Short mmCIF file of C-alpha atoms and ligand atoms in Angstrom, two decimals:
data_model
loop_
_atom_site.label_atom_id
_atom_site.label_comp_id
_atom_site.label_asym_id
_atom_site.label_seq_id
_atom_site.Cartn_x
_atom_site.Cartn_y
_atom_site.Cartn_z
CA UNK A 18 0.00 0.00 0.00
CA UNK A 19 1.40 3.46 -0.86
CA UNK A 20 1.40 6.09 1.88
CA UNK A 21 -1.06 8.95 1.42
CA UNK A 22 0.53 12.24 0.33
CA UNK A 23 0.54 14.93 3.02
CA UNK A 24 -1.62 17.99 2.31
CA UNK A 25 -0.45 21.60 2.60
CA UNK A 26 -2.69 24.65 2.48
CA UNK A 27 -0.91 27.88 1.51
CA UNK A 28 -2.56 31.30 1.61
CA UNK A 29 -1.39 33.78 -1.03
CA UNK A 30 -0.07 31.14 -3.43
CA UNK A 31 -0.70 33.14 -6.62
CA UNK A 32 2.74 34.78 -6.78
CA UNK A 33 5.93 35.51 -4.92
CA UNK A 34 6.97 33.39 -1.94
CA UNK A 35 3.62 31.58 -1.66
CA UNK A 36 3.74 30.40 -5.29
CA UNK A 37 7.35 29.22 -4.82
CA UNK A 38 6.45 27.34 -1.60
CA UNK A 39 3.58 25.68 -3.49
CA UNK A 40 5.97 24.59 -6.24
CA UNK A 41 8.57 23.32 -3.76
CA UNK A 42 6.08 21.36 -1.63
CA UNK A 43 4.45 19.87 -4.74
CA UNK A 44 7.89 18.68 -5.88
CA UNK A 45 8.34 17.10 -2.44
CA UNK A 46 5.14 15.07 -2.86
CA UNK A 47 2.63 17.25 -1.02
CA UNK A 48 -0.88 17.75 -2.28
CA UNK A 49 -1.02 21.53 -2.26
CA UNK A 50 -4.15 23.62 -1.84
CA UNK A 51 -3.32 27.22 -2.68
CA UNK A 52 -5.38 30.37 -2.39
CA UNK A 53 -5.46 33.81 -3.98
CA UNK A 54 -7.84 36.70 -3.48
CA UNK A 55 -9.84 35.94 -6.63
CA UNK A 56 -9.16 32.21 -7.08
CA UNK A 57 -8.79 30.57 -10.51
CA UNK A 58 -5.77 28.88 -12.15
CA UNK A 59 -6.09 25.97 -9.73
CA UNK A 60 -6.25 28.28 -6.69
CA UNK A 61 -9.19 28.60 -4.33
CA UNK A 62 -10.56 32.08 -3.55
CA UNK A 63 -9.71 33.55 -0.14
CA UNK A 64 -9.83 37.28 0.48
CA UNK A 65 -8.65 37.92 4.03
CA UNK A 66 -10.37 41.31 3.98
CA UNK A 67 -13.58 39.27 4.23
CA UNK A 68 -13.81 38.11 7.87
CA UNK A 69 -15.97 35.16 6.77
CA UNK A 70 -13.41 34.05 4.17
CA UNK A 71 -11.36 31.54 6.19
CA UNK A 72 -14.42 29.83 7.73
CA UNK A 73 -16.10 29.55 4.31
CA UNK A 74 -12.95 28.03 2.81
CA UNK A 75 -12.60 25.56 5.70
CA UNK A 76 -16.26 24.57 5.29
CA UNK A 77 -15.77 23.93 1.58
CA UNK A 78 -12.81 21.65 2.41
CA UNK A 79 -14.38 19.97 5.41
CA UNK A 80 -13.26 16.40 5.87
CA UNK A 81 -9.76 17.10 4.48
CA UNK A 82 -6.90 16.73 6.91
CA UNK A 83 -4.33 19.53 6.63
CA UNK A 84 -0.80 18.46 7.56
CA UNK A 85 0.80 21.87 7.01
CA UNK A 86 -0.95 25.25 7.06
CA UNK A 87 1.22 28.06 5.68
CA UNK A 88 -0.12 31.52 6.55
CA UNK A 89 1.79 33.41 3.89
CA UNK A 90 -0.60 35.99 2.39
CA UNK A 91 0.44 39.48 3.34
CA UNK A 92 0.21 43.18 2.49
CA UNK A 93 2.79 45.96 2.80
CA UNK A 94 0.99 49.19 1.95
CA UNK A 95 2.95 51.70 4.06
CA UNK A 96 6.41 51.38 2.50
CA UNK A 97 6.66 55.07 1.53
CA UNK A 98 4.48 56.73 4.15
CA UNK A 99 5.62 59.90 5.92
CA UNK A 100 5.68 60.00 9.73
CA UNK A 101 4.53 63.64 9.62
CA UNK A 102 1.26 63.11 7.76
CA UNK A 103 1.03 59.55 6.46
CA UNK A 104 -0.14 56.20 7.87
CA UNK A 105 -3.93 56.88 7.57
CA UNK A 106 -6.19 54.84 9.82
CA UNK A 107 -7.77 52.99 6.85
CA UNK A 108 -4.29 51.72 5.94
CA UNK A 109 -3.83 50.39 9.47
CA UNK A 110 -7.21 48.65 9.28
CA UNK A 111 -6.56 47.03 5.90
CA UNK A 112 -3.03 45.86 6.62
CA UNK A 113 -3.94 44.50 10.05
CA UNK A 114 -7.01 42.75 8.62
CA UNK A 115 -4.80 40.71 6.27
CA UNK A 116 -1.52 40.37 8.22
CA UNK A 117 -2.94 39.79 11.71
CA UNK A 118 -6.69 39.08 11.85
CA UNK A 119 -6.40 37.10 8.61
CA UNK A 120 -3.72 34.85 10.13
CA UNK A 121 -5.73 34.31 13.31
CA UNK A 122 -9.02 33.56 11.51
CA UNK A 123 -7.26 31.16 9.12
CA UNK A 124 -5.66 29.22 11.98
CA UNK A 125 -8.95 29.17 13.90
CA UNK A 126 -10.93 27.95 10.87
CA UNK A 127 -8.47 25.14 10.09
CA UNK A 128 -7.78 23.92 13.63
CA UNK A 129 -10.17 20.96 13.35
CA UNK A 130 -8.41 19.90 10.14
CA UNK A 131 -4.98 20.13 11.83
CA UNK A 132 -5.70 18.09 14.95
CA UNK A 133 -4.20 14.63 15.28
CA UNK A 134 -6.29 11.84 13.89
CA UNK A 135 -5.21 8.21 13.97
CA UNK A 136 -1.66 8.88 15.12
CA UNK A 137 -0.39 11.27 17.78
CA UNK A 138 1.15 13.77 15.37
CA UNK A 139 -0.95 16.81 14.55
CA UNK A 140 -0.47 19.17 11.69
CA UNK A 141 1.97 22.07 11.61
CA UNK A 142 1.33 25.79 11.26
CA UNK A 143 3.89 28.06 9.59
CA UNK A 144 3.36 31.81 9.93
CA UNK A 145 5.33 33.91 7.46
CA UNK A 146 6.20 36.97 9.49
CA UNK A 147 9.33 39.05 8.85
CA UNK A 148 12.52 40.35 10.40
CA UNK A 149 10.51 43.57 10.56
CA UNK A 150 8.56 41.94 13.42
CA UNK A 151 11.60 42.21 15.66
CA UNK A 152 11.72 44.93 18.34
CA UNK A 153 15.44 44.42 18.97
CA UNK A 154 16.04 45.40 15.34
CA UNK A 155 14.25 48.75 15.01
CA UNK A 156 15.55 50.90 12.14
CA UNK A 157 12.35 53.01 12.04
CA UNK A 158 9.68 53.58 9.38
CA UNK A 159 7.01 51.20 7.99
CA UNK A 160 5.09 51.46 11.26
CA UNK A 161 2.01 49.56 10.12
CA UNK A 162 3.86 46.68 8.51
CA UNK A 163 6.31 46.34 11.41
CA UNK A 164 3.50 46.38 13.99
CA UNK A 165 1.43 43.89 11.98
CA UNK A 166 4.31 41.44 11.59
CA UNK A 167 5.18 41.82 15.30
CA UNK A 168 1.55 40.95 16.07
CA UNK A 169 1.70 37.91 13.76
CA UNK A 170 4.85 36.78 15.61
CA UNK A 171 3.07 37.24 18.94
CA UNK A 172 0.06 35.27 17.68
CA UNK A 173 2.32 32.43 16.62
CA UNK A 174 4.15 32.32 19.96
CA UNK A 175 0.91 32.16 21.94
CA UNK A 176 -0.75 29.68 19.58
CA UNK A 177 2.32 27.46 20.05
CA UNK A 178 1.65 27.42 23.80
CA UNK A 179 -2.06 26.69 23.45
CA UNK A 180 -1.72 24.07 20.72
CA UNK A 181 1.20 22.07 22.10
CA UNK A 182 -1.09 19.79 24.10
CA UNK A 183 -3.16 19.27 20.95
CA UNK A 184 -0.10 17.99 19.09
CA UNK A 185 0.02 20.98 16.71
CA UNK A 186 3.41 22.72 16.26
CA UNK A 187 3.68 26.39 15.24
CA UNK A 188 6.70 28.05 13.64
CA UNK A 189 7.17 31.72 12.77
CA UNK A 190 9.56 32.64 9.95
CA UNK A 191 11.45 35.46 8.28
CA UNK A 192 11.54 34.43 4.61
CA UNK A 193 14.57 36.58 3.76
CA UNK A 194 14.52 39.73 1.62
CA UNK A 195 12.96 38.16 -1.42
CA UNK A 196 12.59 39.19 -5.09
CA UNK A 197 8.80 39.50 -5.33
CA UNK A 198 6.25 42.24 -6.00
CA UNK A 199 6.55 43.09 -2.30
CA UNK A 200 10.31 42.71 -1.87
CA UNK A 201 11.28 44.36 -5.18
CA UNK A 202 13.70 43.01 -7.76
CA UNK A 203 16.76 44.42 -5.93
CA UNK A 204 16.10 42.03 -3.02
CA UNK A 205 18.76 39.54 -1.90
CA UNK A 206 17.34 36.11 -2.75
CA UNK A 207 14.94 34.52 -5.22
CA UNK A 208 11.52 33.23 -4.19
CA UNK A 209 12.77 29.71 -5.02
CA UNK A 210 15.74 30.01 -2.62
CA UNK A 211 13.45 31.29 0.11
CA UNK A 212 10.90 28.51 -0.48
CA UNK A 213 13.56 25.79 -0.41
CA UNK A 214 14.94 27.09 2.90
CA UNK A 215 11.48 27.55 4.39
CA UNK A 216 10.41 24.03 3.39
CA UNK A 217 13.45 22.68 5.27
CA UNK A 218 12.33 24.69 8.31
CA UNK A 219 8.77 23.32 8.05
CA UNK A 220 10.15 19.77 7.91
CA UNK A 221 12.29 20.40 11.02
CA UNK A 222 9.42 22.00 13.00
CA UNK A 223 8.25 19.79 15.87
CA UNK A 224 6.58 19.99 19.27
CA UNK A 225 10.09 20.39 20.70
CA UNK A 226 10.83 23.49 18.60
CA UNK A 227 7.28 24.88 18.56
CA UNK A 228 7.15 28.67 18.99
CA UNK A 229 10.46 29.15 17.17
CA UNK A 230 11.16 32.38 15.24
CA UNK A 231 13.66 31.49 12.53
CA UNK A 232 15.10 32.85 9.32
CA UNK A 233 14.57 31.02 6.01
CA UNK A 234 18.14 29.66 6.25
CA UNK A 235 17.78 28.21 9.73
CA UNK A 236 19.10 30.85 12.12
CA UNK A 237 17.21 31.74 15.30
CA UNK A 238 15.87 35.30 14.92
CA UNK A 239 16.03 37.89 17.68
CA UNK A 240 12.57 38.80 18.97
N1 LIG B 306 9.28 39.70 -0.16
C1 LIG B 306 9.97 39.92 0.96
O1 LIG B 306 11.14 40.37 0.93
C2 LIG B 306 9.35 39.58 2.30
C3 LIG B 306 10.15 39.80 3.45
C4 LIG B 306 9.62 39.48 4.69
C5 LIG B 306 8.36 38.95 4.79
N2 LIG B 306 7.61 38.77 3.67
C6 LIG B 306 6.27 38.18 3.85
O2 LIG B 306 6.16 37.03 3.01
C7 LIG B 306 4.79 36.85 2.61
C8 LIG B 306 4.71 36.75 1.09
O3 LIG B 306 5.25 37.95 0.54
P1 LIG B 306 5.57 38.14 -1.03
O4 LIG B 306 6.80 38.94 -1.10
O5 LIG B 306 5.45 36.85 -1.76
O6 LIG B 306 4.32 39.11 -1.42
P2 LIG B 306 3.58 39.34 -2.84
O7 LIG B 306 4.45 38.94 -3.96
O8 LIG B 306 3.07 40.74 -2.76
O9 LIG B 306 2.34 38.31 -2.75
C9 LIG B 306 1.36 38.51 -1.76
C10 LIG B 306 0.42 37.34 -1.73
O10 LIG B 306 -0.56 37.61 -0.70
C11 LIG B 306 -1.86 37.54 -1.28
N3 LIG B 306 -2.78 38.53 -0.70
C12 LIG B 306 -2.67 39.88 -0.75
N4 LIG B 306 -3.76 40.46 -0.19
C13 LIG B 306 -4.57 39.44 0.19
C14 LIG B 306 -5.86 39.38 0.79
N5 LIG B 306 -6.58 40.48 1.06
N6 LIG B 306 -6.40 38.17 1.05
C15 LIG B 306 -5.73 37.03 0.74
N7 LIG B 306 -4.52 37.02 0.13
C16 LIG B 306 -3.94 38.21 -0.14
C17 LIG B 306 -1.67 37.84 -2.76
O11 LIG B 306 -2.76 37.29 -3.51
P3 LIG B 306 -3.27 38.02 -4.89
O12 LIG B 306 -2.26 37.64 -5.96
O13 LIG B 306 -4.60 37.42 -5.12
O14 LIG B 306 -3.28 39.49 -4.63
C18 LIG B 306 -0.35 37.14 -3.05
O15 LIG B 306 -0.55 35.77 -3.29
C19 LIG B 306 4.03 38.05 3.18
O16 LIG B 306 3.40 37.71 4.38
C20 LIG B 306 5.12 39.07 3.42
O17 LIG B 306 4.77 40.01 4.42
C21 LIG B 306 8.08 39.07 2.43
#
């Protein structure tokens, strides 16, 4: 009898890091379920600005076990905002809805699908945060993005505590400075390099290392 392929669900798999993770995990034998805001091209629709989005997606997939949930979708709207008169409140609301609330609602919706079934090993949750989440590294600027990624890191750390007894491990990751629409083409590494490194991190994630904050290439990140 051949073993069943593990299943990964990746939010924001239409382009950039999410698309590269989807490609990498598919090559490793995962069945990949990817999402984009509009869906299509083999991707399921999930707009994290819709608070009902994650629950509706989970309902449509009910009965499927998820072995790896990658919360990757993200927005960075405040790159060029001015401290004097920028950072409007609507921008805070939109960016937090996707980068923070969206992560929480996705995890919450898919928890039943991640819990251990016949064996004692539950699924894993990978939250793609950023080095910009760190408060020890504080070069200034990008207040909304930094605060949202810090919040996503905090969510991941506390979920790791709550879900350990359920057998679900949670890792939080800095994917590197990556050549994508968000990172820009002058960034340091390709999406493929980032995805390969991240997939190694996901494989190494366990209940012993749950709550870790690591870089794509396996270094512990300062909080
Ligand atoms: N690139 C970097 O250097 C870098 C560095 C640190 C952290 N990160 C983080 O890595 C993750 C991926 O970044 P990336 O560089 O690949 O970004 P990207 O190229 O801009 O892609 C963003 C992805 O998120 C999805 N998304 C955007 N708004 C969404 C919404 N409202 N609901 C659901 N999905 C939405 C997009 O889907 P659509 O195509 O449908 O819009 C797309 O798939 C993000 O969380 C980002 O913050 C990136």
